[in-house]
PDB file of C-alpha atoms in Angstrom:
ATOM      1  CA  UNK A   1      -6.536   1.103  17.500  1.00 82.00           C
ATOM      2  CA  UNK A   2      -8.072   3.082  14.685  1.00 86.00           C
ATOM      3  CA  UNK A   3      -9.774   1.158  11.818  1.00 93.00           C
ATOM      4  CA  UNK A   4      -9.865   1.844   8.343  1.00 97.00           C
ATOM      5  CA  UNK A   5     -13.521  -0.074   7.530  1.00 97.00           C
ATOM      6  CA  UNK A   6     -14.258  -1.215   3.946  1.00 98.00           C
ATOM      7  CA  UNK A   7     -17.918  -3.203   2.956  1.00 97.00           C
ATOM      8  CA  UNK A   8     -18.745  -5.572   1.456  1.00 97.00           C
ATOM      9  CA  UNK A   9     -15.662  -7.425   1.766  1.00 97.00           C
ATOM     10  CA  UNK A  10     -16.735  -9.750  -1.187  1.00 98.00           C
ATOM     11  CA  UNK A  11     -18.424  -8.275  -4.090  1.00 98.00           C
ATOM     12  CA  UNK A  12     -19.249 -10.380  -7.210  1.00 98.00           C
ATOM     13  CA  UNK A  13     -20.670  -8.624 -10.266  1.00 98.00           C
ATOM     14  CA  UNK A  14     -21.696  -9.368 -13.863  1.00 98.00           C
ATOM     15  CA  UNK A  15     -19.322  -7.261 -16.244  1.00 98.00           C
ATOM     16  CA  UNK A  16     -21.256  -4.414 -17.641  1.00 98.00           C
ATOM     17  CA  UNK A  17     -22.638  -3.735 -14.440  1.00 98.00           C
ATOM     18  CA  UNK A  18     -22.334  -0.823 -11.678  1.00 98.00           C
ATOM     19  CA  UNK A  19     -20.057  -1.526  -8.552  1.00 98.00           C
ATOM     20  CA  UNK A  20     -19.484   0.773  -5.650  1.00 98.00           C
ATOM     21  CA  UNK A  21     -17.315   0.449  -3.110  1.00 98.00           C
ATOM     22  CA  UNK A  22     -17.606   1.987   0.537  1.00 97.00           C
ATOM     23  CA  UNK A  23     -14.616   2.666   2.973  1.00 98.00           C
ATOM     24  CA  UNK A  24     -14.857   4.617   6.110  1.00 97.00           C
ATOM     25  CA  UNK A  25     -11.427   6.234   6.722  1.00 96.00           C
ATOM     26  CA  UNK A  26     -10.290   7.058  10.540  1.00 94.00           C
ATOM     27  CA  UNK A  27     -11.722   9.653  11.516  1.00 90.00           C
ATOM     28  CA  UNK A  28      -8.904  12.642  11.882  1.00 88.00           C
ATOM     29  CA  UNK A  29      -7.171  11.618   9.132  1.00 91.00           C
ATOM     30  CA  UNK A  30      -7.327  13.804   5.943  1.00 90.00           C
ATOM     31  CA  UNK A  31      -5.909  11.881   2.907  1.00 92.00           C
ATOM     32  CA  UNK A  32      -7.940   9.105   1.325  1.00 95.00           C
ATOM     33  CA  UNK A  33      -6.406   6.636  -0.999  1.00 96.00           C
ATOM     34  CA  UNK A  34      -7.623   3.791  -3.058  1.00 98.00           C
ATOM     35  CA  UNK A  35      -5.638   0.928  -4.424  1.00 98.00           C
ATOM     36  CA  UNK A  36      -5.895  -2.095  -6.102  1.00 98.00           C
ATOM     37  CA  UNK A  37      -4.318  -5.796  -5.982  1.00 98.00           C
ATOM     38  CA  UNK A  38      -4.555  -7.984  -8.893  1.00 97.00           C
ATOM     39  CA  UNK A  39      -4.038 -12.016  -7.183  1.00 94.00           C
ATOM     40  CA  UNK A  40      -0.603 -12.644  -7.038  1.00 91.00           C
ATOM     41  CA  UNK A  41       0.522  -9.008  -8.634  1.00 94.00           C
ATOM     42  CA  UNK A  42       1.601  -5.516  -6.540  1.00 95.00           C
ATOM     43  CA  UNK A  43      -0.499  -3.340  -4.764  1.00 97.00           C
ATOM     44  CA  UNK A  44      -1.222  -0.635  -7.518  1.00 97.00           C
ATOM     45  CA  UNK A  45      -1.889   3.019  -7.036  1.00 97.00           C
ATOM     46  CA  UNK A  46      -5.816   4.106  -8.215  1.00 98.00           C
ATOM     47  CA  UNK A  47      -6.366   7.564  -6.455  1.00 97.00           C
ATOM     48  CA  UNK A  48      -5.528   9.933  -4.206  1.00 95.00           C
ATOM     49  CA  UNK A  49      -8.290  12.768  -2.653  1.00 95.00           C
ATOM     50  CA  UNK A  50      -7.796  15.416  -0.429  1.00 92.00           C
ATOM     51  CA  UNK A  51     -10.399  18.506   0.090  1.00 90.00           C
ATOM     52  CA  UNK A  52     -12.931  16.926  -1.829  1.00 91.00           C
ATOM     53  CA  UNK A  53     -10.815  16.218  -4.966  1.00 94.00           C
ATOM     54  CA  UNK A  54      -8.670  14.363  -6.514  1.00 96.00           C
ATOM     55  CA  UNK A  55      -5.099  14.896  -5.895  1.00 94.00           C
ATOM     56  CA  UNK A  56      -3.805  12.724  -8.070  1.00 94.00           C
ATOM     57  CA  UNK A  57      -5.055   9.612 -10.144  1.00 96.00           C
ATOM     58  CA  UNK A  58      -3.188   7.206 -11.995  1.00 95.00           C
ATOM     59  CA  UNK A  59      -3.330   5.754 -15.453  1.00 95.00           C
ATOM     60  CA  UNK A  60      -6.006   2.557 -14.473  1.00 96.00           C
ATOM     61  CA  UNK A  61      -7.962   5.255 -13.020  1.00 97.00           C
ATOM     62  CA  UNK A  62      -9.880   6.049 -16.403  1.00 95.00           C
ATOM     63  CA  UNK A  63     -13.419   7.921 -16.905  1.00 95.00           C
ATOM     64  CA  UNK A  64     -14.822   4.487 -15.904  1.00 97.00           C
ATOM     65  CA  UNK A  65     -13.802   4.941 -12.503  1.00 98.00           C
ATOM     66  CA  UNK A  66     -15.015   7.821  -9.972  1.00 98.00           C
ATOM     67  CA  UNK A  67     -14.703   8.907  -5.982  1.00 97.00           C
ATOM     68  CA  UNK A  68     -16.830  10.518  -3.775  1.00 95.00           C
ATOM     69  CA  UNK A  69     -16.809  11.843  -0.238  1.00 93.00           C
ATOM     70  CA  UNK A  70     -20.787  12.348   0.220  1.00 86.00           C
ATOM     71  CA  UNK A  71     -20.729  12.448   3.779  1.00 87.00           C
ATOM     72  CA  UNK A  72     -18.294  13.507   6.772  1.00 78.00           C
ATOM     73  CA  UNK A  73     -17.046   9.835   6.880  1.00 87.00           C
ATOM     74  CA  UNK A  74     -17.617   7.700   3.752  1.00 94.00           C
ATOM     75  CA  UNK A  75     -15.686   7.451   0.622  1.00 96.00           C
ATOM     76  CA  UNK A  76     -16.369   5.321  -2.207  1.00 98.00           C
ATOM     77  CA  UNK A  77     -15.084   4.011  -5.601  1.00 98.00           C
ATOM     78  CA  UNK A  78     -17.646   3.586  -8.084  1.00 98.00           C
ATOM     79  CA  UNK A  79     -16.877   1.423 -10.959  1.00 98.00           C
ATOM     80  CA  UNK A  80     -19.271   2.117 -14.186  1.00 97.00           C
ATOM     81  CA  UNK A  81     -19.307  -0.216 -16.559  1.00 95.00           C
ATOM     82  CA  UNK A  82     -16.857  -3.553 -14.994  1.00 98.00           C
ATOM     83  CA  UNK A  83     -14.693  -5.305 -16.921  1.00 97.00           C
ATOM     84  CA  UNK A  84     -13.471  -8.875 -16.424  1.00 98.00           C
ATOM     85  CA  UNK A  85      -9.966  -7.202 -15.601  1.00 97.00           C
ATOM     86  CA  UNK A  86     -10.998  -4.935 -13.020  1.00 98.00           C
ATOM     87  CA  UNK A  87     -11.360  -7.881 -10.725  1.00 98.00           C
ATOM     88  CA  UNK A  88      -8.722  -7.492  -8.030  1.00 98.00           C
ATOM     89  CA  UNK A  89      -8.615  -6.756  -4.221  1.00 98.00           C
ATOM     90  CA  UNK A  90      -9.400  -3.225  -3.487  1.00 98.00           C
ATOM     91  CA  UNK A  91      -7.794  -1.797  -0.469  1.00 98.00           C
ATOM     92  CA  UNK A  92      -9.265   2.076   1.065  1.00 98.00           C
ATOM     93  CA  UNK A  93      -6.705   3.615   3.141  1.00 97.00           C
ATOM     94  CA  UNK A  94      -6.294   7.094   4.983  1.00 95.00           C
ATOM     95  CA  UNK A  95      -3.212   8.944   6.363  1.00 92.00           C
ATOM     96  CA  UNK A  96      -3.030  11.994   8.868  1.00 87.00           C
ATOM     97  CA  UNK A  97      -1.168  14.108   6.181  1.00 74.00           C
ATOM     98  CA  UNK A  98       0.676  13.573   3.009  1.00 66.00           C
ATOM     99  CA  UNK A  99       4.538  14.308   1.670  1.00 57.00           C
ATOM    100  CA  UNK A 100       6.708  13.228   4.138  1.00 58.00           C
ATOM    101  CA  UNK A 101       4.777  12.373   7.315  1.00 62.00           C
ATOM    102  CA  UNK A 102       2.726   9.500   7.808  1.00 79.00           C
ATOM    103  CA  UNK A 103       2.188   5.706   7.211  1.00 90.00           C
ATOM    104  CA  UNK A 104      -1.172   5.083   5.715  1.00 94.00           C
ATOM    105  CA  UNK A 105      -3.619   2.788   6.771  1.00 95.00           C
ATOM    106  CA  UNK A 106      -5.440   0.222   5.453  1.00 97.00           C
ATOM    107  CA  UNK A 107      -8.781  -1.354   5.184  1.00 98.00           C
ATOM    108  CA  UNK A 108      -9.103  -4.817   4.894  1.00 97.00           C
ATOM    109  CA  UNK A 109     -10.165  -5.027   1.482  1.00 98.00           C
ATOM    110  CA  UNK A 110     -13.086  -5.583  -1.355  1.00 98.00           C
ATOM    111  CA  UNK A 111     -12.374  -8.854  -3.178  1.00 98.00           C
ATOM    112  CA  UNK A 112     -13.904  -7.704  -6.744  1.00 98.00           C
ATOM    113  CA  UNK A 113     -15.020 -10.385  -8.713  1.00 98.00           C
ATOM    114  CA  UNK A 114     -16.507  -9.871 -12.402  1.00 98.00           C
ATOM    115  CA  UNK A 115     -17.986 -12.664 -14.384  1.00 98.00           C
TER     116      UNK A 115
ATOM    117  CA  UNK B   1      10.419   4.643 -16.612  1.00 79.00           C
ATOM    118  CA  UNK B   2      10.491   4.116 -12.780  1.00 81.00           C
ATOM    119  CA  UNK B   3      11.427   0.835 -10.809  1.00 90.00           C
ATOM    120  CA  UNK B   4      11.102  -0.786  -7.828  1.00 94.00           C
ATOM    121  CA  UNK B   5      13.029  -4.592  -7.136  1.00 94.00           C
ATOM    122  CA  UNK B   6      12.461  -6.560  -4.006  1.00 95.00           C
ATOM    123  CA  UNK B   7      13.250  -9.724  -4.189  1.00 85.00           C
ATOM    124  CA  UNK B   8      10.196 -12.197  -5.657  1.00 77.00           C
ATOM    125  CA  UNK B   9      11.761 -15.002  -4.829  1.00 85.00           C
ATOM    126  CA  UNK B  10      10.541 -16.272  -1.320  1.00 92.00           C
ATOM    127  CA  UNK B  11      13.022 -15.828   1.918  1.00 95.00           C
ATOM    128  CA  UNK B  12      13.445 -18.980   4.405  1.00 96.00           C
ATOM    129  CA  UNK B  13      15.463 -18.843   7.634  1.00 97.00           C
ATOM    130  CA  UNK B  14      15.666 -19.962  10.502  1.00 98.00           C
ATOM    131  CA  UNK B  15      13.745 -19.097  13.952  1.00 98.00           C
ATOM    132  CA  UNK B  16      15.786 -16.747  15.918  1.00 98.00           C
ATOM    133  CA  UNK B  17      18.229 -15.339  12.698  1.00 98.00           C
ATOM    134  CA  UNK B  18      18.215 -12.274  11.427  1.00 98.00           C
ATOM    135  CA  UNK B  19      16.136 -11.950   8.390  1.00 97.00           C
ATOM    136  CA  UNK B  20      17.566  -9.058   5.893  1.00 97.00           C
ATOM    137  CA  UNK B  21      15.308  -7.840   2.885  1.00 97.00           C
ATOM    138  CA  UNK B  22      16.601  -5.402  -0.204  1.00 97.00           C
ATOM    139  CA  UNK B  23      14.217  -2.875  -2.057  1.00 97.00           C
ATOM    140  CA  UNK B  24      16.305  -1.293  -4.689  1.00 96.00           C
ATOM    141  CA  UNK B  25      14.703   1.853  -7.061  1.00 96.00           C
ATOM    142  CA  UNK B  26      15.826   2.986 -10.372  1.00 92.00           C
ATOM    143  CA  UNK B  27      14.336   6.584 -12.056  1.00 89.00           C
ATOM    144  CA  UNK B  28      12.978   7.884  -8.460  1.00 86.00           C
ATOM    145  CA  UNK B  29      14.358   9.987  -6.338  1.00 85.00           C
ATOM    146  CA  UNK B  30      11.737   9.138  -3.120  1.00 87.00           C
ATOM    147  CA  UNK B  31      11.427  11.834  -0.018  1.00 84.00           C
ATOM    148  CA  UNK B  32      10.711   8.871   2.138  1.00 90.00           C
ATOM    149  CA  UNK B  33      10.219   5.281   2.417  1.00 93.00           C
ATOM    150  CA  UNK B  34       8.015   3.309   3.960  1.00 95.00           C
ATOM    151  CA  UNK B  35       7.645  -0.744   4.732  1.00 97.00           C
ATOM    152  CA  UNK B  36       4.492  -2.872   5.416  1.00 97.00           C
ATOM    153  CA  UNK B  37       3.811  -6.319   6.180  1.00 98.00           C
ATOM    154  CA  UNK B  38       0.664  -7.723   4.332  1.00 98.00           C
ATOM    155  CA  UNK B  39      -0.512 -11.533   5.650  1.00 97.00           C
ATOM    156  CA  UNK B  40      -2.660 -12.802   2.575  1.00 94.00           C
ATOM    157  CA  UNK B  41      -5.945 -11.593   1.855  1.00 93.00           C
ATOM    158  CA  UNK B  42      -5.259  -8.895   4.247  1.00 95.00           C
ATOM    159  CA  UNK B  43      -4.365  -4.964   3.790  1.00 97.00           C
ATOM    160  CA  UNK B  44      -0.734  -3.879   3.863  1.00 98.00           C
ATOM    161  CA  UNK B  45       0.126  -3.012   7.197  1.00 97.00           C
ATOM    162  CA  UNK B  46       2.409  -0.035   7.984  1.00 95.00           C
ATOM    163  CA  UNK B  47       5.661  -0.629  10.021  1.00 96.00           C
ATOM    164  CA  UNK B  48       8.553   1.984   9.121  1.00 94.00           C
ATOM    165  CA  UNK B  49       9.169   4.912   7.529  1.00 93.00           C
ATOM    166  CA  UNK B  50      12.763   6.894   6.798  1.00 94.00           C
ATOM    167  CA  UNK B  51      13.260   9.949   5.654  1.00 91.00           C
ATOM    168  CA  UNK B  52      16.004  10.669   2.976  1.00 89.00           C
ATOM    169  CA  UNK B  53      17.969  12.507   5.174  1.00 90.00           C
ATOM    170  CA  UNK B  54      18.187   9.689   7.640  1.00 92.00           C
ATOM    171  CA  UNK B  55      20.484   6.546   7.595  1.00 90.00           C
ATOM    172  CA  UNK B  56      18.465   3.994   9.881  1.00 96.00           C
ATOM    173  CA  UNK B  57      15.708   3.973  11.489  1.00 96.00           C
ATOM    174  CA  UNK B  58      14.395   1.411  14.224  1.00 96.00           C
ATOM    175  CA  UNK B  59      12.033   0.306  16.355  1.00 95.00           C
ATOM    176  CA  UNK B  60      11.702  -3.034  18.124  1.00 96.00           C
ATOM    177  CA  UNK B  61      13.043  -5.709  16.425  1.00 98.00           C
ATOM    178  CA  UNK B  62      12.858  -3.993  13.190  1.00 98.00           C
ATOM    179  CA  UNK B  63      15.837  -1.495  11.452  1.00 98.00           C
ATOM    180  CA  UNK B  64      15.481   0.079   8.274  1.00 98.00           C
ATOM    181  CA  UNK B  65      18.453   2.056   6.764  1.00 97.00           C
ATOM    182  CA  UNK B  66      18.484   3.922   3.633  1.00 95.00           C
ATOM    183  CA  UNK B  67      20.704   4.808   1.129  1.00 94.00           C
ATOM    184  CA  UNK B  68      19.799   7.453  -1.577  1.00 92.00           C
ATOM    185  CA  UNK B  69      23.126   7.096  -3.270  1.00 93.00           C
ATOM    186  CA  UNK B  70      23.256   3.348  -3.780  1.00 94.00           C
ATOM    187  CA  UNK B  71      19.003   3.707  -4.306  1.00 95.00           C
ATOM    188  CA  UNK B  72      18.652   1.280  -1.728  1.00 96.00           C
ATOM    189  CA  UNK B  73      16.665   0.389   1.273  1.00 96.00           C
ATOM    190  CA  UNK B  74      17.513  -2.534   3.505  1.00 97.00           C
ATOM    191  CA  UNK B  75      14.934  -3.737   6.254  1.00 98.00           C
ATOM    192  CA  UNK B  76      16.164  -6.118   9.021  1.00 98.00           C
ATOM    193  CA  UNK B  77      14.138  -8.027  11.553  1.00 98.00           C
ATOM    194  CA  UNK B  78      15.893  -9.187  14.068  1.00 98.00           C
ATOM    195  CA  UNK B  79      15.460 -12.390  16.251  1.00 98.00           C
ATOM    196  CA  UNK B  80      12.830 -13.517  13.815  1.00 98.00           C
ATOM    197  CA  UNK B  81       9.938 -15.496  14.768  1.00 98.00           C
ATOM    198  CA  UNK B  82       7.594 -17.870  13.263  1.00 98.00           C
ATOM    199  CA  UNK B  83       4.722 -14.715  13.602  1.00 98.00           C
ATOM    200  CA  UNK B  84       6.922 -12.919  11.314  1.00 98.00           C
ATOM    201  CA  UNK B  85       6.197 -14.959   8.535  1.00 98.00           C
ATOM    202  CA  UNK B  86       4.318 -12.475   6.174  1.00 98.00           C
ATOM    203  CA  UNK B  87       4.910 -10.669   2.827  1.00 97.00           C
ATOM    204  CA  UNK B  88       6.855  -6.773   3.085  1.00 98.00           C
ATOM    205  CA  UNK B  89       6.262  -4.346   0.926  1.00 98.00           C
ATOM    206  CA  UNK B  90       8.466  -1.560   0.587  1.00 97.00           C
ATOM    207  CA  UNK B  91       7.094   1.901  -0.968  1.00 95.00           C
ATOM    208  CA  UNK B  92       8.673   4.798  -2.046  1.00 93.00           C
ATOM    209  CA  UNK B  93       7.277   7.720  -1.135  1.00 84.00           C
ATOM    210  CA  UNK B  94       6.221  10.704  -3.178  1.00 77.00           C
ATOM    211  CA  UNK B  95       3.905  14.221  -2.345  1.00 76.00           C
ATOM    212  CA  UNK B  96       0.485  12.839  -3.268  1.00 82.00           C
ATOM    213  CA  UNK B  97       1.319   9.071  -3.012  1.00 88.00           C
ATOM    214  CA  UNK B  98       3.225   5.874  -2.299  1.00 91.00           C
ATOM    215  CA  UNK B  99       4.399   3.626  -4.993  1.00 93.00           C
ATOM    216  CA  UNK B 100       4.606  -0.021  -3.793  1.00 96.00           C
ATOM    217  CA  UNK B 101       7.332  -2.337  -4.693  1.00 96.00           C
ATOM    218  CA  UNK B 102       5.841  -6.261  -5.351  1.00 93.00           C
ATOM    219  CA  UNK B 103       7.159  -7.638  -2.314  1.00 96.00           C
ATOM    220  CA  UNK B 104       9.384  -9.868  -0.435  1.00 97.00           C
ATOM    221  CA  UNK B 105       7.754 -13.059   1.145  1.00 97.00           C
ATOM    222  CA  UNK B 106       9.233 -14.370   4.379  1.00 98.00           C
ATOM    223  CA  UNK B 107       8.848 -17.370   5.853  1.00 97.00           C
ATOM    224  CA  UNK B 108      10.643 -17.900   8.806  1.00 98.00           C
ATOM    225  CA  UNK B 109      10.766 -21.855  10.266  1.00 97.00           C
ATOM    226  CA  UNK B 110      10.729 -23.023  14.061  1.00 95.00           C
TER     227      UNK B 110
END
């Protein structure tokens, strides 16, 4: 069964500082997604990419936050500048098209802590 | 502003029953829906999806209908077992995106 691979899978960071966060989709799949999971709270929409750009981003997703597809199969999340708030579980996932197709799939997550 | 309601308080039933869970929508008017199951500390995982212009869906032991007049999705597992005992998520489904709801946990006791 194809994986949706995320690293590291804990990340603990002094706020103020840099974070990226890596995710290899599966491998045919075209749509890349990020989301995040405050502890205890709904899985929240971040980003959506397709083509090498963003389809569509949602308001958490401010100039703090970027994406990048710099290779065939990675695709990160770079956080700038963290905040104590941004720390949440962030779940990478991928699906064969968009609209009215497919499930997506999910990676097993980045626990994000900032202190 | 747009809405999505599952129930937050927790489900118990017994081993064997049929467990039933509600994901109601307000301000949306999804193409699809979908449902995961997400075991904690883990990543949603995808079960179902039904389109708007379908009633039910199933698969296994697991029936989703939908009901775009009512704004209402009901999921159903069927001759539930302990292993079923998870969190499900249901998400609404737009062009560039899903939109999750915050989830239904189910515990389901031998």
């Amino acid at each position: 069964e194809p994986e949706v691979t995320q690293t590291p899978s804990h990340q603990v960071t002094q706020m103020g500082q840099e974070v990226i966060l890596r995710c290899v989709p599966i491998s045919n799949h075209l749509y890349f997604y990020w989301y995040r999971q405050i502890l205890g709270q709904k899985v929240e929409f971040l980003v959506s990419f397709y083509n090498n750009e963003i389809s569509e981003k949602s308001e958490i997703f401010d100039d703090q936050f970027s994406v990048e597809r710099p290779d065939g199969s990675n695709f990160t999340l770079k956080i700038r500048s963290t905040k104590l708030e941004d720390s949440a579980m962030y779940f990478c996932a991928s699906s064969e098209a968009r609209g009215q197709g497919h499930g997506y799939t999910f990676g097993s997550g980045t626990r994000l802590t900032v202190v | 502003s747009q809405k999505i309601e599952q129930n937050s308080e927790a489900l118990n039933i017994q081993e064997g029953k049929t467990a039933t869970l509600t994901c109601n929508y307000t301000n949306y008017s999804p193409a699809y829906l979908q449902w995961y199951r997400q075991d904690p500390g883990r990543g949603p995982v995808f079960l179902l999806l039904i389109r708007e212009n379908e009633k039910e869906k199933r698969k296994e032991r697991l029936k989703v209908t939908f009901d775009t007049t009512l704004k209402q999705s009901l999921f159903h597992i069927t001759a539930s077992q302990p292993a079923d005992s998870a969190t499900y998520l249901c998400a609404l489904g737009g062009y560039q995106k899903v939109t999750f709801g915050t989830g239904t946990k189910l515990q389901v006791i031998p």
